[in-house]
Protein backbone atom coordinates (compact mmCIF):
# COMPACT_ATOMS: atom_id res chain seq x y z
CA MET A 1 -10.58 17.62 -18.84
CA GLU A 2 -11.35 14.96 -21.43
CA LEU A 3 -7.95 13.42 -20.77
CA ALA A 4 -8.71 13.43 -17.05
CA LYS A 5 -11.97 11.55 -17.65
CA LEU A 6 -10.21 9.10 -19.97
CA SER A 7 -7.57 8.42 -17.31
CA GLY A 8 -10.34 7.62 -14.81
CA TYR A 9 -11.98 5.14 -17.21
CA LEU A 10 -8.63 3.46 -17.92
CA LEU A 11 -7.96 3.05 -14.20
CA LEU A 12 -11.41 1.48 -13.74
CA ILE A 13 -10.71 -0.98 -16.59
CA SER A 14 -7.43 -1.93 -14.88
CA PHE A 15 -9.20 -2.48 -11.57
CA VAL A 16 -11.79 -4.78 -13.16
CA ALA A 17 -9.13 -6.62 -15.20
CA TYR A 18 -7.11 -7.37 -12.06
CA LEU A 19 -10.22 -8.74 -10.34
CA ILE A 20 -11.01 -11.02 -13.29
CA ALA A 21 -7.37 -12.13 -13.59
CA THR A 22 -7.37 -13.04 -9.88
CA ALA A 23 -10.29 -15.42 -10.49
CA PHE A 24 -8.45 -17.08 -13.39
CA PHE A 25 -5.29 -17.44 -11.30
CA GLY A 26 -7.47 -19.11 -8.68
CA GLY A 27 -8.67 -21.54 -11.34
CA ALA A 28 -5.07 -22.23 -12.37
CA VAL A 29 -4.07 -23.04 -8.80
CA LYS A 30 -7.12 -25.13 -7.86
CA GLY A 31 -7.40 -26.97 -11.18
CA ALA A 32 -3.79 -28.13 -11.48
CA LYS A 33 -3.15 -31.82 -10.83
CA SER A 34 0.65 -31.78 -11.07
CA GLU A 35 3.57 -29.37 -10.80
CA ALA A 36 3.87 -29.24 -14.59
CA SER A 37 0.18 -28.45 -15.14
CA TYR A 38 0.36 -25.95 -12.28
CA ARG A 39 3.13 -24.01 -14.02
CA ASN A 40 1.66 -24.23 -17.56
CA ASN A 41 -2.07 -24.21 -16.85
CA GLN A 42 -4.41 -22.81 -19.51
CA TRP A 43 -6.21 -20.82 -16.82
CA GLY A 44 -2.88 -19.28 -15.88
CA LYS A 45 -2.19 -18.24 -19.48
CA ILE A 46 -5.58 -16.51 -19.68
CA ALA A 47 -4.98 -14.88 -16.30
CA ILE A 48 -1.61 -13.41 -17.24
CA GLY A 49 -3.07 -12.18 -20.54
CA ILE A 50 -5.84 -10.30 -18.70
CA THR A 51 -3.29 -8.99 -16.19
CA ILE A 52 -1.13 -7.59 -19.01
CA LEU A 53 -4.22 -5.95 -20.53
CA GLY A 54 -5.02 -4.37 -17.17
CA PHE A 55 -1.41 -3.23 -16.79
CA ILE A 56 -1.46 -1.59 -20.25
CA THR A 57 -4.63 0.34 -19.40
CA HIS A 58 -3.04 1.23 -16.04
CA ILE A 59 -0.05 2.71 -17.88
CA GLY A 60 -2.59 4.48 -20.11
CA TYR A 61 -4.19 6.00 -17.00
CA PHE A 62 -0.78 7.17 -15.79
CA ALA A 63 0.18 8.69 -19.17
CA THR A 64 -3.15 10.46 -19.80
CA ARG A 65 -3.26 11.91 -16.28
CA TRP A 66 0.32 13.11 -16.75
CA MET A 67 -0.70 14.84 -20.00
CA ALA A 68 -3.84 16.30 -18.41
CA SER A 69 -1.99 17.72 -15.39
CA GLY A 70 1.31 18.66 -17.02
CA HIS A 71 3.30 16.92 -14.30
CA ALA A 72 4.01 13.36 -13.17
CA PRO A 73 0.89 12.00 -11.41
CA VAL A 74 2.62 11.21 -8.10
CA SER A 75 2.04 14.45 -6.19
CA ASN A 76 -0.79 13.41 -3.85
CA MET A 77 -2.10 10.30 -2.10
CA PHE A 78 -4.46 9.27 -4.93
CA GLU A 79 -1.79 9.60 -7.61
CA PHE A 80 1.05 8.03 -5.65
CA THR A 81 -1.00 5.07 -4.44
CA THR A 82 -2.39 4.25 -7.89
CA ALA A 83 1.15 4.49 -9.30
CA PHE A 84 2.37 2.17 -6.54
CA GLY A 85 -0.34 -0.36 -7.47
CA MET A 86 0.65 -0.12 -11.15
CA MET A 87 4.31 -0.78 -10.39
CA LEU A 88 3.45 -3.68 -8.10
CA VAL A 89 1.57 -5.35 -10.96
CA GLY A 90 4.44 -4.61 -13.33
CA ALA A 91 6.92 -6.23 -10.92
CA PHE A 92 4.65 -9.27 -10.63
CA ILE A 93 4.37 -9.65 -14.43
CA LEU A 94 8.16 -9.59 -14.78
CA LEU A 95 8.62 -12.24 -12.08
CA PHE A 96 5.78 -14.37 -13.45
CA PHE A 97 7.53 -14.77 -16.80
CA ILE A 98 10.74 -15.73 -15.00
CA TYR A 99 9.22 -18.27 -12.59
CA ARG A 100 5.81 -19.21 -14.10
CA THR A 101 3.98 -19.61 -10.78
CA PRO A 102 0.26 -18.69 -10.72
CA SER A 103 0.18 -18.58 -6.90
CA LEU A 104 2.12 -15.33 -7.03
CA GLY A 105 -0.63 -13.73 -9.13
CA LEU A 106 -3.40 -15.12 -6.93
CA PHE A 107 -1.98 -13.21 -3.95
CA ALA A 108 -0.28 -10.21 -5.63
CA LEU A 109 -3.27 -9.01 -7.68
CA PRO A 110 -5.73 -8.80 -4.75
CA ILE A 111 -3.18 -6.65 -2.91
CA ALA A 112 -2.95 -4.38 -5.97
CA VAL A 113 -6.77 -4.23 -6.07
CA ILE A 114 -6.92 -3.23 -2.39
CA ILE A 115 -4.26 -0.56 -2.98
CA ILE A 116 -6.22 0.92 -5.91
CA ALA A 117 -9.45 0.82 -3.90
CA TYR A 118 -7.63 2.57 -1.06
CA ALA A 119 -6.38 5.24 -3.48
CA ALA A 120 -9.88 5.82 -4.83
CA MET A 121 -11.00 7.11 -1.41
CA PHE A 122 -8.80 10.21 -1.75
CA PRO A 123 -9.65 13.35 -3.79
CA ARG A 124 -9.01 12.69 -7.48
CA GLU A 125 -9.06 16.27 -8.73
CA ILE A 126 -6.03 17.46 -10.69
CA THR A 127 -4.51 20.40 -8.83
CA PRO A 128 -1.51 22.65 -9.59
CA LEU A 129 1.75 21.77 -7.88
CA ILE A 130 2.86 23.83 -4.89
CA PRO A 131 6.28 25.51 -5.36
CA ALA A 132 8.19 22.83 -3.37
CA LEU A 133 6.98 20.15 -5.79
CA LYS A 134 7.91 21.92 -9.01
CA SER A 135 11.09 20.00 -9.53
CA TYR A 136 12.39 17.37 -11.93
CA TRP A 137 13.84 15.61 -8.91
CA LEU A 138 10.38 15.11 -7.40
CA THR A 139 9.42 12.95 -10.38
CA VAL A 140 12.66 10.97 -10.26
CA HIS A 141 12.58 10.56 -6.47
CA VAL A 142 8.95 9.49 -6.09
CA ILE A 143 8.75 7.18 -9.12
CA THR A 144 12.01 5.41 -8.21
CA ALA A 145 10.98 5.05 -4.55
CA ALA A 146 7.58 3.64 -5.55
CA LEU A 147 9.22 1.22 -7.97
CA GLY A 148 11.58 -0.02 -5.27
CA GLU A 149 8.72 -0.45 -2.79
CA SER A 150 6.63 -2.34 -5.34
CA ILE A 151 9.44 -4.86 -5.98
CA LEU A 152 9.94 -5.25 -2.22
CA ALA A 153 6.19 -5.86 -1.92
CA ILE A 154 6.51 -8.88 -4.21
CA SER A 155 8.99 -10.36 -1.74
CA ALA A 156 6.28 -10.10 0.91
CA VAL A 157 3.77 -11.83 -1.36
CA ALA A 158 6.20 -14.72 -1.89
CA GLY A 159 6.92 -14.79 1.84
CA LEU A 160 3.22 -14.92 2.70
CA ILE A 161 2.66 -17.84 0.29
CA PHE A 162 5.64 -19.65 1.83
CA LEU A 163 4.25 -19.20 5.34
CA LEU A 164 0.70 -20.24 4.39
CA LYS A 165 2.10 -23.49 3.03
CA ASN A 166 4.63 -24.25 5.75
CA VAL A 167 2.90 -23.09 8.94
CA ASP A 168 0.47 -25.53 10.55
CA LEU A 169 -2.76 -23.51 10.56
CA LYS A 170 -4.95 -26.27 11.98
CA LYS A 171 -3.93 -25.63 15.58
CA PRO A 172 -3.36 -22.37 17.51
CA SER A 173 0.24 -21.14 17.52
CA ARG A 174 2.21 -17.92 17.62
CA GLU A 175 2.84 -18.14 13.88
CA ARG A 176 -0.86 -18.59 13.10
CA PHE A 177 -1.67 -15.62 15.35
CA TRP A 178 0.69 -13.33 13.45
CA LEU A 179 -0.46 -14.56 10.05
CA GLU A 180 -4.02 -13.79 11.14
CA ALA A 181 -2.80 -10.32 12.14
CA VAL A 182 -1.52 -9.83 8.57
CA ILE A 183 -4.95 -10.73 7.19
CA LEU A 184 -6.54 -8.39 9.75
CA SER A 185 -4.36 -5.51 8.48
CA LEU A 186 -5.71 -6.06 4.95
CA VAL A 187 -9.27 -6.12 6.30
CA LEU A 188 -8.58 -2.80 8.06
CA VAL A 189 -7.69 -1.24 4.70
CA LEU A 190 -11.03 -2.51 3.39
CA GLY A 191 -12.56 -0.86 6.47
CA PHE A 192 -11.19 2.47 5.26
CA VAL A 193 -12.74 1.91 1.83
CA LEU A 194 -16.13 0.99 3.33
CA SER A 195 -16.23 3.80 5.90
CA SER A 196 -15.13 6.43 3.37
CA THR A 197 -17.72 5.23 0.87
CA ALA A 198 -20.48 5.18 3.50
CA PHE A 199 -19.90 8.75 4.72
CA LYS A 200 -19.39 9.98 1.16
CA VAL A 201 -22.75 8.52 0.13
CA SER A 202 -24.38 10.08 3.20
CA GLY A 203 -22.99 13.47 2.17
CA TYR A 204 -21.56 14.23 5.60
CA GLU A 205 -19.58 17.50 5.81
CA ALA A 206 -18.49 19.67 8.73
CA GLU A 207 -16.27 22.77 8.42
CA PHE A 208 -13.98 24.09 11.14
CA THR A 209 -11.41 26.84 11.53
CA TYR A 210 -8.16 26.24 13.42
CA ILE A 211 -4.73 27.72 14.10
CA ASP A 212 -2.04 26.06 12.00
CA LYS A 213 1.65 25.51 12.83
CA ASP A 214 2.47 28.97 11.43
CA GLU A 215 0.02 30.54 13.93
CA LYS A 216 -2.36 31.48 11.12
CA GLN A 217 -6.08 30.77 10.92
CA ALA A 218 -7.03 28.09 8.40
CA LYS A 219 -10.13 26.15 7.40
CA ILE A 220 -10.64 22.40 7.24
CA GLU A 221 -13.58 20.25 6.15
CA TYR A 222 -14.32 16.89 7.76
CA ASN A 223 -16.06 14.12 5.82
CA TYR A 224 -16.35 11.92 8.92
CA PRO A 225 -17.95 12.85 12.27
CA PRO A 226 -14.96 14.57 13.96
CA LEU A 227 -13.44 12.60 16.82
CA PHE A 228 -10.32 14.79 17.02
CA GLY A 229 -10.14 18.55 16.53
CA MET A 230 -7.36 20.65 15.03
CA HIS A 231 -5.45 23.09 17.26
CA GLN A 232 -7.79 25.80 18.67
CA TYR A 233 -10.65 24.66 16.44
CA GLU A 234 -13.98 26.40 16.03
CA ALA A 235 -17.04 24.90 14.30
CA MET A 236 -18.36 26.75 11.23
CA THR A 237 -21.13 24.27 10.35
CA PRO A 238 -24.29 24.74 12.46
CA GLY A 239 -25.13 21.65 14.52
CA ALA A 240 -21.84 19.92 13.69
CA MET A 241 -20.62 17.30 16.13
CA GLU A 242 -17.94 18.68 18.46
CA PRO A 243 -14.60 16.82 18.39
CA LEU A 244 -13.90 14.76 21.50
CA VAL A 245 -10.22 15.78 21.79
CA GLU A 246 -8.18 18.74 20.55
CA MET A 247 -4.86 17.65 19.02
CA PRO A 248 -1.50 19.49 18.94
CA THR A 249 -0.30 21.03 15.66
CA ILE A 250 2.06 18.10 14.96
CA VAL A 251 -0.95 15.80 14.42
CA ASN A 252 -3.42 16.11 11.53
CA ALA A 253 -6.66 15.67 13.46
CA LYS A 254 -8.79 15.23 10.34
CA THR A 255 -6.80 12.28 9.04
CA LEU A 256 -6.49 10.83 12.55
CA THR A 257 -10.30 10.91 12.70
CA THR A 258 -10.44 9.13 9.34
CA PHE A 259 -7.88 6.59 10.55
CA VAL A 260 -9.81 5.77 13.74
CA TRP A 261 -13.15 5.46 11.90
CA SER A 262 -11.47 3.15 9.37
CA ILE A 263 -9.97 0.97 12.12
CA ALA A 264 -13.37 0.73 13.80
CA MET A 265 -15.13 -0.22 10.55
CA GLY A 266 -12.37 -2.70 9.71
CA LEU A 267 -12.66 -4.40 13.11
CA VAL A 268 -16.43 -4.69 12.72
CA LEU A 269 -15.95 -6.20 9.25
CA TYR A 270 -13.33 -8.61 10.59
CA LEU A 271 -15.57 -9.77 13.44
CA LEU A 272 -18.47 -10.29 11.02
CA LEU A 273 -16.28 -12.43 8.76
CA ARG A 274 -15.09 -14.46 11.74
CA LEU A 275 -18.72 -15.07 12.75
CA ILE A 276 -19.66 -16.08 9.21
CA PHE A 277 -16.78 -18.52 8.64
CA ARG A 278 -16.36 -19.56 12.30
CA ARG A 279 -12.60 -19.94 11.96
CA PRO A 280 -9.47 -17.78 11.55
CA LEU A 281 -9.55 -16.04 8.18
CA VAL A 282 -5.98 -17.10 7.40
CA THR A 283 -7.13 -20.71 7.13
CA LEU A 284 -9.30 -19.71 4.15
CA PHE A 285 -6.17 -18.86 2.14
CA GLU A 286 -4.10 -21.93 3.01
CA PRO A 287 -5.58 -24.20 0.25
CA PHE A 288 -4.46 -21.69 -2.41
CA ALA A 289 -0.83 -21.91 -1.26
CA ARG A 290 -0.72 -25.69 -0.91
CA LYS A 291 0.62 -26.39 -4.41
CA ALA A 292 3.24 -23.65 -4.40
CA ASN A 293 6.90 -24.66 -4.47
CA SER A 294 8.41 -23.56 -1.14
CA GLN A 295 11.97 -23.35 -2.47
CA LEU A 296 10.79 -21.27 -5.42
CA MET A 297 8.86 -18.87 -3.15
CA ASP A 298 11.94 -18.46 -0.96
CA GLU A 299 14.05 -17.67 -4.02
CA ILE A 300 11.51 -15.18 -5.38
CA GLY A 301 11.31 -13.42 -2.02
CA TYR A 302 15.10 -13.12 -1.76
CA ARG A 303 15.67 -12.03 -5.36
CA ALA A 304 12.89 -9.41 -5.09
CA VAL A 305 14.73 -7.84 -2.15
CA LEU A 306 18.06 -8.02 -4.03
CA ILE A 307 16.48 -6.04 -6.89
CA GLY A 308 14.15 -3.78 -4.89
CA PHE A 309 16.59 -2.69 -2.19
CA PRO A 310 19.06 -0.79 -4.45
CA VAL A 311 16.17 0.77 -6.39
CA PHE A 312 14.58 1.89 -3.11
CA THR A 313 17.96 3.21 -1.95
CA LEU A 314 18.24 5.37 -5.05
CA GLY A 315 14.69 6.71 -4.88
CA ALA A 316 13.94 7.04 -1.19
CA LEU A 317 17.38 8.15 0.03
CA ILE A 318 19.78 9.43 -2.66
CA PHE A 319 17.32 11.12 -5.05
CA ALA A 320 15.20 12.22 -2.06
CA MET A 321 18.18 14.02 -0.49
CA ILE A 322 18.99 15.76 -3.77
CA TRP A 323 15.40 16.98 -4.04
CA ALA A 324 15.35 17.99 -0.34
CA HIS A 325 18.46 20.10 -0.87
CA GLU A 326 16.87 21.77 -3.89
CA ALA A 327 13.52 22.39 -2.13
CA TRP A 328 14.62 23.17 1.44
CA ALA A 329 18.40 23.80 1.16
CA ARG A 330 19.31 20.78 3.30
CA PHE A 331 19.90 17.09 2.56
CA TRP A 332 18.34 15.79 5.78
CA GLY A 333 15.93 17.29 8.30
CA TRP A 334 14.45 14.51 10.46
CA ASP A 335 11.03 15.00 8.89
CA PRO A 336 8.74 12.04 9.87
CA LYS A 337 8.63 10.80 6.28
CA GLU A 338 12.41 10.96 5.97
CA VAL A 339 12.89 9.13 9.26
CA TRP A 340 10.54 6.33 8.25
CA ALA A 341 12.23 5.96 4.86
CA LEU A 342 15.51 5.50 6.76
CA ILE A 343 13.88 2.93 9.07
CA THR A 344 12.64 1.02 6.00
CA TRP A 345 16.10 1.13 4.42
CA LEU A 346 17.79 -0.08 7.61
CA PHE A 347 15.30 -2.94 7.93
CA TYR A 348 15.98 -4.29 4.42
CA ALA A 349 19.72 -3.79 4.89
CA ALA A 350 19.43 -5.97 8.02
CA PHE A 351 17.33 -8.46 6.01
CA LEU A 352 20.10 -8.92 3.46
CA HIS A 353 22.77 -9.06 6.17
CA VAL A 354 21.14 -11.91 8.13
CA ARG A 355 20.20 -13.72 4.94
CA LEU A 356 23.74 -13.67 3.59
CA SER A 357 25.82 -13.94 6.77
CA ARG A 358 23.61 -16.06 9.01
CA GLY A 359 21.70 -18.13 6.49
CA TRP A 360 18.25 -16.88 7.46
CA ASP A 361 16.24 -18.48 4.68
CA GLY A 362 12.92 -20.29 4.69
CA LYS A 363 10.49 -19.19 7.42
CA LYS A 364 12.78 -16.55 8.91
CA SER A 365 13.30 -14.88 5.55
CA ALA A 366 9.58 -15.08 4.76
CA TRP A 367 8.63 -13.43 8.04
CA LEU A 368 11.14 -10.64 7.46
CA ALA A 369 9.71 -10.01 3.97
CA VAL A 370 6.17 -9.76 5.37
CA ILE A 371 7.28 -7.43 8.19
CA GLY A 372 9.07 -5.24 5.64
CA PHE A 373 5.86 -4.77 3.66
CA ILE A 374 4.00 -3.86 6.86
CA ILE A 375 6.62 -1.17 7.48
CA ILE A 376 6.12 0.16 3.94
CA MET A 377 2.33 0.26 4.35
CA PHE A 378 2.62 1.94 7.76
CA ASN A 379 4.69 4.64 6.08
CA LEU A 380 2.13 4.98 3.29
CA ILE A 381 -0.93 5.09 5.55
CA ALA A 382 -0.12 6.25 9.09
CA VAL A 383 2.96 8.44 8.55
CA ASN A 384 1.51 10.15 5.47
CA LEU A 385 -1.90 10.82 6.97
CA ILE A 386 -1.51 11.40 10.70
CA ILE A 387 1.87 12.99 11.44
CA ALA A 388 2.23 16.54 10.16
CA GLY A 389 5.50 17.38 8.40
CA LEU A 390 7.04 18.76 5.25
CA HIS A 391 5.46 15.90 3.29
CA SER A 392 1.91 16.64 4.56
CA TYR A 393 0.94 18.08 1.18
CA ALA A 394 0.83 14.47 -0.07
């Protein structure tokens, strides 16, 4: 248990380090007077140093949790999401030393911070693996898939910077609308963090029984006021709020409740920010992308997909099918998670096709990179939490 506590402290140090490094990257971007000073700014050197320190402690978290649990810490939502954040930062550090552009850190690190904050809302207890997860191929499959997704995420960061610089945000347009939608999606994740924290602090709990997909009675505990009930639910907590709708067995009603509460809190937060700043939130980020080199961002976005796509192919498709055959005696089963991994793979395959054969660079390539990351996050959040399937243990 001491190792488990140590891993928690190391993760907290990483979280704080990334926040501090973001501020220094902001200083590097705002304080630069020329392209040369922008790429070799003293603030940027301090920022990357702090980022590396945070990444080392993040690896320390991963290693100590692995030792404490006896298995790779990627078996549930907390572990996988924190590992995903770690790999995203690692991918950024690698690309930073190749291209020396602080703007990438200014946008990549806050995304990593949001991902870690999102992970922290899930149960952190170390639990034994269920039989289906006791496989060497689970470790290989999940770690490789997360690594591929993290590299692909960097392409989205570069694409977002490119769009913030090259889209006219001063007047309403379709492009500004969709960029604002991207910012809204990040605010919705913060809504999950805020709503989960609020109900956790309030100590809200409500227990129900229900009939699971195997026609057996099971118990479930809600930490949010239940909006949706499990199949044939029955309240066990006196005075508990009754769910508004009973859901079929294919839907996890508890996580759907969490999802809806998070969306509601995120929308309230977004509206409050709009009232405070009295302008689209995307315009607040435009000054930080102004000094970025558009051609460089386009190159980073493309090269990140070139590297991330084959890694994702190995982890999310090839290694996943090997593990599926070992666990369930079939390579493919149309499980929701498997289907969405295929959708993600097909999207990035199309990305490379249109980039290479039709010359879709610049804005078109940037938009595709951003859309790809939205697909990845939809898989991580909605598919994992709401749709019941063989991967629901995660």
